[in-house]
CSV table of C-alpha atoms and ligand atoms in Angstrom, one decimal:
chain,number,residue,atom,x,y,z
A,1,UNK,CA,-5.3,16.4,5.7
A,2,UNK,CA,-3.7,17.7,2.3
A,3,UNK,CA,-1.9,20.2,4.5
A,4,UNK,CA,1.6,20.8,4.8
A,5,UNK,CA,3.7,19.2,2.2
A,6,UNK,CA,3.6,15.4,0.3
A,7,UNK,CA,5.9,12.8,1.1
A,8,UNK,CA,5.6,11.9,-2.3
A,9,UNK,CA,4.2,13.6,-5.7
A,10,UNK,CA,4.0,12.4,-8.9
A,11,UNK,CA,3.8,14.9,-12.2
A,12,UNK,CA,2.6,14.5,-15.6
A,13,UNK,CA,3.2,10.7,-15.4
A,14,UNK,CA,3.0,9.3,-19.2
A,15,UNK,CA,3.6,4.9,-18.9
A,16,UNK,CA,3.4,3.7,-22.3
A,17,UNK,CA,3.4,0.0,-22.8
A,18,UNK,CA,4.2,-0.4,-27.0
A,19,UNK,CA,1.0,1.2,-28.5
A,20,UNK,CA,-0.7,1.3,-25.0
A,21,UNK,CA,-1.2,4.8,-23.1
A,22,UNK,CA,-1.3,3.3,-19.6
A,23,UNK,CA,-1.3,6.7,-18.0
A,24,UNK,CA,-1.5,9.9,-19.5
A,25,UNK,CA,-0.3,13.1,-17.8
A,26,UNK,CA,-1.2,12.1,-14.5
A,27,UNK,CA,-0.5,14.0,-10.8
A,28,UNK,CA,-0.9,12.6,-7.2
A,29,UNK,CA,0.7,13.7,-4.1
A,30,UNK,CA,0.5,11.9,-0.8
A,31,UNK,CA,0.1,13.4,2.8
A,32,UNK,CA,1.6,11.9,5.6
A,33,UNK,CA,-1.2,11.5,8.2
A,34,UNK,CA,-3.8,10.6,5.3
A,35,UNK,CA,-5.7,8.1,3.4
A,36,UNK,CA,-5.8,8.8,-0.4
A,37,UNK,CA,-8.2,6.3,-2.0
A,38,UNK,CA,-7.3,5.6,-5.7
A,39,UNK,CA,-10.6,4.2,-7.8
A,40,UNK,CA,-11.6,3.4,-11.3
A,41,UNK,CA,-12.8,1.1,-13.6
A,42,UNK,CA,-10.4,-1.7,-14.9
A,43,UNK,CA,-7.6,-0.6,-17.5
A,44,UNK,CA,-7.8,2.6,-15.9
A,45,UNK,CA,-4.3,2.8,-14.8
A,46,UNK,CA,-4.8,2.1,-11.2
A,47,UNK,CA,-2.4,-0.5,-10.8
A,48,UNK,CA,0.1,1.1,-12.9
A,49,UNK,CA,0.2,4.2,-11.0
A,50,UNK,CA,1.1,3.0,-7.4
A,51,UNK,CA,3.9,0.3,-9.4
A,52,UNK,CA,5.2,3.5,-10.6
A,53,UNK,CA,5.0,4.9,-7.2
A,54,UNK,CA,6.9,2.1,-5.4
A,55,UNK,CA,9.4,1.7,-7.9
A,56,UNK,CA,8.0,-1.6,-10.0
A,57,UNK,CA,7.8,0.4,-13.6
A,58,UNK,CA,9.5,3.2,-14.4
A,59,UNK,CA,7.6,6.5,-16.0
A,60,UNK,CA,7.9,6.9,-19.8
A,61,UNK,CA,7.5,10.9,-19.0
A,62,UNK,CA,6.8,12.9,-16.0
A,63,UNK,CA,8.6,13.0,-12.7
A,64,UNK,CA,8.4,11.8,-9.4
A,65,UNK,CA,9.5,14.1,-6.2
A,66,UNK,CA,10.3,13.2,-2.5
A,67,UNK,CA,10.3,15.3,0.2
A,68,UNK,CA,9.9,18.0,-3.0
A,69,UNK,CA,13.4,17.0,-4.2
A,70,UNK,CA,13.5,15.0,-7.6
A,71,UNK,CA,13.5,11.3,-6.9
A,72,UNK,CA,14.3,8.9,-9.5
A,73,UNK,CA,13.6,4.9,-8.7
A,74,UNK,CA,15.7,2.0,-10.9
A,75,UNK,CA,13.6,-1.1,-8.8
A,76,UNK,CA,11.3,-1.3,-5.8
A,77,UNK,CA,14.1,-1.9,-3.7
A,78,UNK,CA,15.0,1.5,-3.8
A,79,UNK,CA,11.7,2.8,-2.8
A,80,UNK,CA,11.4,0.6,0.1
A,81,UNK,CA,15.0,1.9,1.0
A,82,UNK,CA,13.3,5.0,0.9
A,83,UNK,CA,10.2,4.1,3.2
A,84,UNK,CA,7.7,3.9,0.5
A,85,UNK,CA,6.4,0.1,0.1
A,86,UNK,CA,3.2,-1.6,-0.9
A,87,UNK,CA,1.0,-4.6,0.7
A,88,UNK,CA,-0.4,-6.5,-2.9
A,89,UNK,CA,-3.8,-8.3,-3.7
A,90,UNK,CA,-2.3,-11.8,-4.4
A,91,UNK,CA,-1.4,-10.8,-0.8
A,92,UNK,CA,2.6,-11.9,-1.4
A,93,UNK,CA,2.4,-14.5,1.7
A,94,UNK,CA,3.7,-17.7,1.8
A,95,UNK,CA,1.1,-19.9,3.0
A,96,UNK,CA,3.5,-22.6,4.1
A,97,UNK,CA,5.5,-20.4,6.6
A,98,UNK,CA,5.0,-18.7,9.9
A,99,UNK,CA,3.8,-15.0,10.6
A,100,UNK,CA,7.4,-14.8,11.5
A,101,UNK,CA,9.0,-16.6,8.5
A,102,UNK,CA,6.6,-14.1,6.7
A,103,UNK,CA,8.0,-10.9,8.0
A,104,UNK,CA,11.4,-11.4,7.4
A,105,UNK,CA,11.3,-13.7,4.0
A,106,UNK,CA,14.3,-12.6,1.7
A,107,UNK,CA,15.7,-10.5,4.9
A,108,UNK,CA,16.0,-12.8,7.5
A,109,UNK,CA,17.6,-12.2,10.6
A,110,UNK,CA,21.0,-14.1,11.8
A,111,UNK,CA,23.0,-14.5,14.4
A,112,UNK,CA,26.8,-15.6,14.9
A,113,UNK,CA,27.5,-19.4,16.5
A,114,UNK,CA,31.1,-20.8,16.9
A,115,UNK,CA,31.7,-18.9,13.5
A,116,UNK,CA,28.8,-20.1,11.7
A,117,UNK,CA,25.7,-17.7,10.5
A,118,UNK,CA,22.2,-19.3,12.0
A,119,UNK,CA,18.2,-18.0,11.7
A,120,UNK,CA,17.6,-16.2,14.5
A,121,UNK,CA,14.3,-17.7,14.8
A,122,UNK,CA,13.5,-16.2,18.3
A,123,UNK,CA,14.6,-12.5,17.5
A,124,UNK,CA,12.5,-12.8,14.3
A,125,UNK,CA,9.2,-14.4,16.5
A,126,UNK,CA,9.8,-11.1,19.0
A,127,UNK,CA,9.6,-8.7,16.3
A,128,UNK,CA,7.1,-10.1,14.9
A,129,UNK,CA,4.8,-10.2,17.7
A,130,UNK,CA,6.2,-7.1,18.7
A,131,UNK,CA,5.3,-5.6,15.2
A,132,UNK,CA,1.9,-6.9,14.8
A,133,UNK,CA,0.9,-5.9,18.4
A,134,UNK,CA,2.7,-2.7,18.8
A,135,UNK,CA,1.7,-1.5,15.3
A,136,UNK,CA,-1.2,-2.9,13.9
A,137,UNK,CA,-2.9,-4.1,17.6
A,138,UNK,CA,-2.6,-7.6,16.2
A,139,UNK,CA,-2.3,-10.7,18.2
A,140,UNK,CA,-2.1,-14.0,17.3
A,141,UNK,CA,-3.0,-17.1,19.2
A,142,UNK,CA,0.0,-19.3,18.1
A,143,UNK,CA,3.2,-17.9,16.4
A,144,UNK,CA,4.3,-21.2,15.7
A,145,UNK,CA,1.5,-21.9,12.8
A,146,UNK,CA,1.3,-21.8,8.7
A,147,UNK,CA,0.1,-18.3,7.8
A,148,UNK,CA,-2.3,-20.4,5.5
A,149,UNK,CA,-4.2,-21.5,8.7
A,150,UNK,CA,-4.9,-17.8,9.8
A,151,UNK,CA,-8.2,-16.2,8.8
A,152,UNK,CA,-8.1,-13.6,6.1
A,153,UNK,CA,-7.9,-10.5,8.6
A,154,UNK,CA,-4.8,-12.0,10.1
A,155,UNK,CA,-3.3,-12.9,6.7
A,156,UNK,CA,-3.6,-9.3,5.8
A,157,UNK,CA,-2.1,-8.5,8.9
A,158,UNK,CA,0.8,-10.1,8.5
A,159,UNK,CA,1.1,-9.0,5.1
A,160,UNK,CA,1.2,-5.4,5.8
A,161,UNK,CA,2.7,-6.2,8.9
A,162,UNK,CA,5.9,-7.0,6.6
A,163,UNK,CA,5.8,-3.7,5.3
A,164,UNK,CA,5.3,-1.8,8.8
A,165,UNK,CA,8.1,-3.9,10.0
A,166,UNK,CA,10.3,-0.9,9.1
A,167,UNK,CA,10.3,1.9,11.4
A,168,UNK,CA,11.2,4.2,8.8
A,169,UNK,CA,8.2,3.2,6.4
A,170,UNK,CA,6.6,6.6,5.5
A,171,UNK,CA,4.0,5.6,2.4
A,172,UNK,CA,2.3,2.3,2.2
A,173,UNK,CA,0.1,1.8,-1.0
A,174,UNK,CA,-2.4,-1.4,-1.1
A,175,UNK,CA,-3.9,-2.9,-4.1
A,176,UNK,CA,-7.4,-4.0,-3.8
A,177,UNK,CA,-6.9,-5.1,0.3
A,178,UNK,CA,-10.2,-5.9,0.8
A,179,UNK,CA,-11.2,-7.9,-2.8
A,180,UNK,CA,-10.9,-11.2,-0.6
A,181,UNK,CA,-11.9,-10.9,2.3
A,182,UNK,CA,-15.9,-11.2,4.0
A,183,UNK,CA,-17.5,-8.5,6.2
A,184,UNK,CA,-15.5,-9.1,9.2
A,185,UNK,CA,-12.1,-9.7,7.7
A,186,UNK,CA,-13.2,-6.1,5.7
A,187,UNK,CA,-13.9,-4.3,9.0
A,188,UNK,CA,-10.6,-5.5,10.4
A,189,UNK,CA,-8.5,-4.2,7.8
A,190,UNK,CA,-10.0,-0.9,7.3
A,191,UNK,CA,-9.4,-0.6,11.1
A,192,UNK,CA,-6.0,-1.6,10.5
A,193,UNK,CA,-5.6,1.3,7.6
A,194,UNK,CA,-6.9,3.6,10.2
A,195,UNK,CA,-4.5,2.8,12.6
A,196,UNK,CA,-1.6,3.1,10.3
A,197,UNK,CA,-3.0,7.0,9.2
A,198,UNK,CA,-2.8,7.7,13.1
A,199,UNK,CA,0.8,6.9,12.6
A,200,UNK,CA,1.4,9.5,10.6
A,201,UNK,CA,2.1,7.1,7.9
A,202,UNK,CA,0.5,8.2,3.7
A,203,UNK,CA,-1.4,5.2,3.4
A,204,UNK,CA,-2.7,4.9,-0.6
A,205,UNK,CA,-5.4,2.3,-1.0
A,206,UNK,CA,-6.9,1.6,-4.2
A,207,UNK,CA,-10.4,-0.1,-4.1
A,208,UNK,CA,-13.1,-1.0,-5.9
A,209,UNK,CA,-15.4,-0.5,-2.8
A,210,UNK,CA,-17.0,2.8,-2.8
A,211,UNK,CA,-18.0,1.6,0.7
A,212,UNK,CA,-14.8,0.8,2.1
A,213,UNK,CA,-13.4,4.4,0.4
A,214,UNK,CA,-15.9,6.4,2.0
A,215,UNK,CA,-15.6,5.0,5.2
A,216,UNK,CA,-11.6,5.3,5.5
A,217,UNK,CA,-10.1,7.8,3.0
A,218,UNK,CA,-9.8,11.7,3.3
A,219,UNK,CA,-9.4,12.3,-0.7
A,220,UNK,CA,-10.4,10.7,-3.4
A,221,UNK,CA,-8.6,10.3,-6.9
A,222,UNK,CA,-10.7,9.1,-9.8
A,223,UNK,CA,-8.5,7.2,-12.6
A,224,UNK,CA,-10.4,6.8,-16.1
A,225,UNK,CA,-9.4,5.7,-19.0
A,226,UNK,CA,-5.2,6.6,-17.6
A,227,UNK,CA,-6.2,9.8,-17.1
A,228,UNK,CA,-7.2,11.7,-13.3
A,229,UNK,CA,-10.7,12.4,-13.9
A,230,UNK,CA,-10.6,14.1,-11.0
A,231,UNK,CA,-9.6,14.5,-6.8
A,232,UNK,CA,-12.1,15.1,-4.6
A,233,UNK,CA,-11.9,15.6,-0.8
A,234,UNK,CA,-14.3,12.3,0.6
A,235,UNK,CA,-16.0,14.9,3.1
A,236,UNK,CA,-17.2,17.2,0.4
A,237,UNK,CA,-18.2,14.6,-2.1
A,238,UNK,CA,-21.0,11.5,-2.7
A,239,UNK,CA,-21.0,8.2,-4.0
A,240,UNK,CA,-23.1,9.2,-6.7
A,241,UNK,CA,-20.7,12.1,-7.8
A,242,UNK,CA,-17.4,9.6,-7.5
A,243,UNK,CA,-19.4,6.9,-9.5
A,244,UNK,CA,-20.0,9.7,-12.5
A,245,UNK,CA,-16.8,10.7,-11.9
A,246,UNK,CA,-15.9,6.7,-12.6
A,247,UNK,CA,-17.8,7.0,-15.6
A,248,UNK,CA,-17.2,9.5,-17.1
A,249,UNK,CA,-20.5,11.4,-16.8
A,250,UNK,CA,-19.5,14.2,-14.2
A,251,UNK,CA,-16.2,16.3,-14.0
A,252,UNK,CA,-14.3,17.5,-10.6
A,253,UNK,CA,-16.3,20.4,-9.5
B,301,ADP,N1,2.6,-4.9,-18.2
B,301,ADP,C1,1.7,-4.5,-19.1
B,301,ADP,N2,1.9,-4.6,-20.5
B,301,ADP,C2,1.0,-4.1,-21.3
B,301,ADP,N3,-0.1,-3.4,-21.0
B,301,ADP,C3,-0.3,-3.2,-19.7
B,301,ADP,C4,0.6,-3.7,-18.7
B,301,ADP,N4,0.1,-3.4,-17.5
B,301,ADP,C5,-1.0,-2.7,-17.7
B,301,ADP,N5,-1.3,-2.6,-19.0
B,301,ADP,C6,-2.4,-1.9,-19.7
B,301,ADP,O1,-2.5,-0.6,-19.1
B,301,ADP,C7,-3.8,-0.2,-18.9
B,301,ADP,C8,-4.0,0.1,-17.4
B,301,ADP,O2,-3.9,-1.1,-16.6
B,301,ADP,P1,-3.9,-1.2,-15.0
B,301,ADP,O3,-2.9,-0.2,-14.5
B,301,ADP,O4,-3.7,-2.6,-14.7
B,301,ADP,O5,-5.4,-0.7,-14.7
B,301,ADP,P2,-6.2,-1.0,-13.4
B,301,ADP,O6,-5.3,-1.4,-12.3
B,301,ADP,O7,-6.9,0.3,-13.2
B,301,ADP,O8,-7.2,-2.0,-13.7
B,301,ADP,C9,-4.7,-1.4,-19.4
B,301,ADP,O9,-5.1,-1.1,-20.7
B,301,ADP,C10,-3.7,-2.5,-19.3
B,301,ADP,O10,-4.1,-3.5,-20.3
B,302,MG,MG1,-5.4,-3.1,-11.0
């Protein structure tokens, strides 16, 4: 944990939007093997750091480095080209298709008949079951459903399911993947997050859950006001001192 080198780092990130400091000289570095929670109060720059990370905005100042080598993104296609990729809270699902139809929307697989490109529906349902089972532990009762009529566990599932879905996914950032969900659903996808850190995989979750951070995350990084207040290792710190650090009424020992 925090040993051995990032996948990713980011350094003196400035994102100015007009008049707004968004972030303001901000660092983060993510291990592969680890959970870094990201927490703070709204406007605090939460959001705009990990869209930064996976390519969504672009940094006014600062760089970003992969694999220690300068790494400059134009989209968020190019940091899903380079394994980095990010489940969101809307939850980008379509309710109306199938865990399947999910996985592969806007990439879907084809196959050649009599000359003509078809869906390859039935490669697409065996990686997807293959995918949710093999990766997450996952399995569904029926393929051959809307994802709308899952629970929210399984929704979430299939969302970062989409991401996993890429062998050579290395960082995978989630905004807020518990705001929706109950108790149950909640305990699922933390295991879920668990299960993806065991995979070697950076996994970067920002939450508003002190509970949920405490129970998954090996480091903590406080955003206030677009600035890090401060990262703590979750072993060596408490609630209370993360919620001062949130506040502004304790400082990073
Ligand atoms: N697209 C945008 N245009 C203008 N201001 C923005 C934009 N996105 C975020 N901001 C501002 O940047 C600050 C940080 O926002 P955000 O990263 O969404 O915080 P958080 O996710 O921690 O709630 C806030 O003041 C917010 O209003
Ligand atoms: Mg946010």
């Amino acid at each position: 944990m925090g040993d051995g080198n990032p996948i990713i780092s980011m350094h003196g990130i400035v994102k100015k939007f007009g008049g707004v400091v968004a972030l303001n000289d901000v660092d983060l570095a993510a291990y592969p093997g680890e959970v870094l929670a990201i927490v703070g109060d709204n406007g605090a720059g939460k959001s705009t750091l990990i869209k930064i990370l996976t390519g969504v905005y672009q940094p006014t100042e600062g760089r970003i480095e992969l694999d220690q080598k300068p790494f400059e993104m134009s989209n968020h296609s190019d940091a899903i080209e380079n394994g980095i990729d990010a489940v969101y809270q809307n939850l980008a699902i379509a309710d109306h298709l199938t865990p399947a139809e999910n996985l592969f929307l806007g990439a879907e697989l084809t196959k050649s008949f009599a000359g003509i490109e078809l869906l390859d529906n039935k490669t697409m349902k065996e990686q997807a079951i293959r995918v949710l089972k093999d990766r997450l532990g996952v399995q569904l009762k029926s393929m051959d459903v809307p994802t709308e009529s899952l629970s929210g566990g399984q929704r979430q599932a299939v969302a970062i399911a989409r991401a996993v879905r890429h062998d050579d996914l290395r960082v995978l950032v989630m905004d807020e993947p518990t705001a929706a969900l109950g108790p149950q659903e909640t305990a699922r996808t933390l295991d879920l997050i668990k299960t993806l850190k065991t995979q070697g995989l950076a996994v970067i979750v920002i939450s508003h859950s002190l509970d949920d951070v405490f129970e998954i995350s090996d480091r903590i990084h406080v955003q206030r006001r677009g600035q890090c207040a401060g990262v703590v290792k979750t072993a060596e710190t408490t609630n209370e001192e993360v919620l001062g650090m949130i506040v502004g009424t304790k400082t990073a020992a």
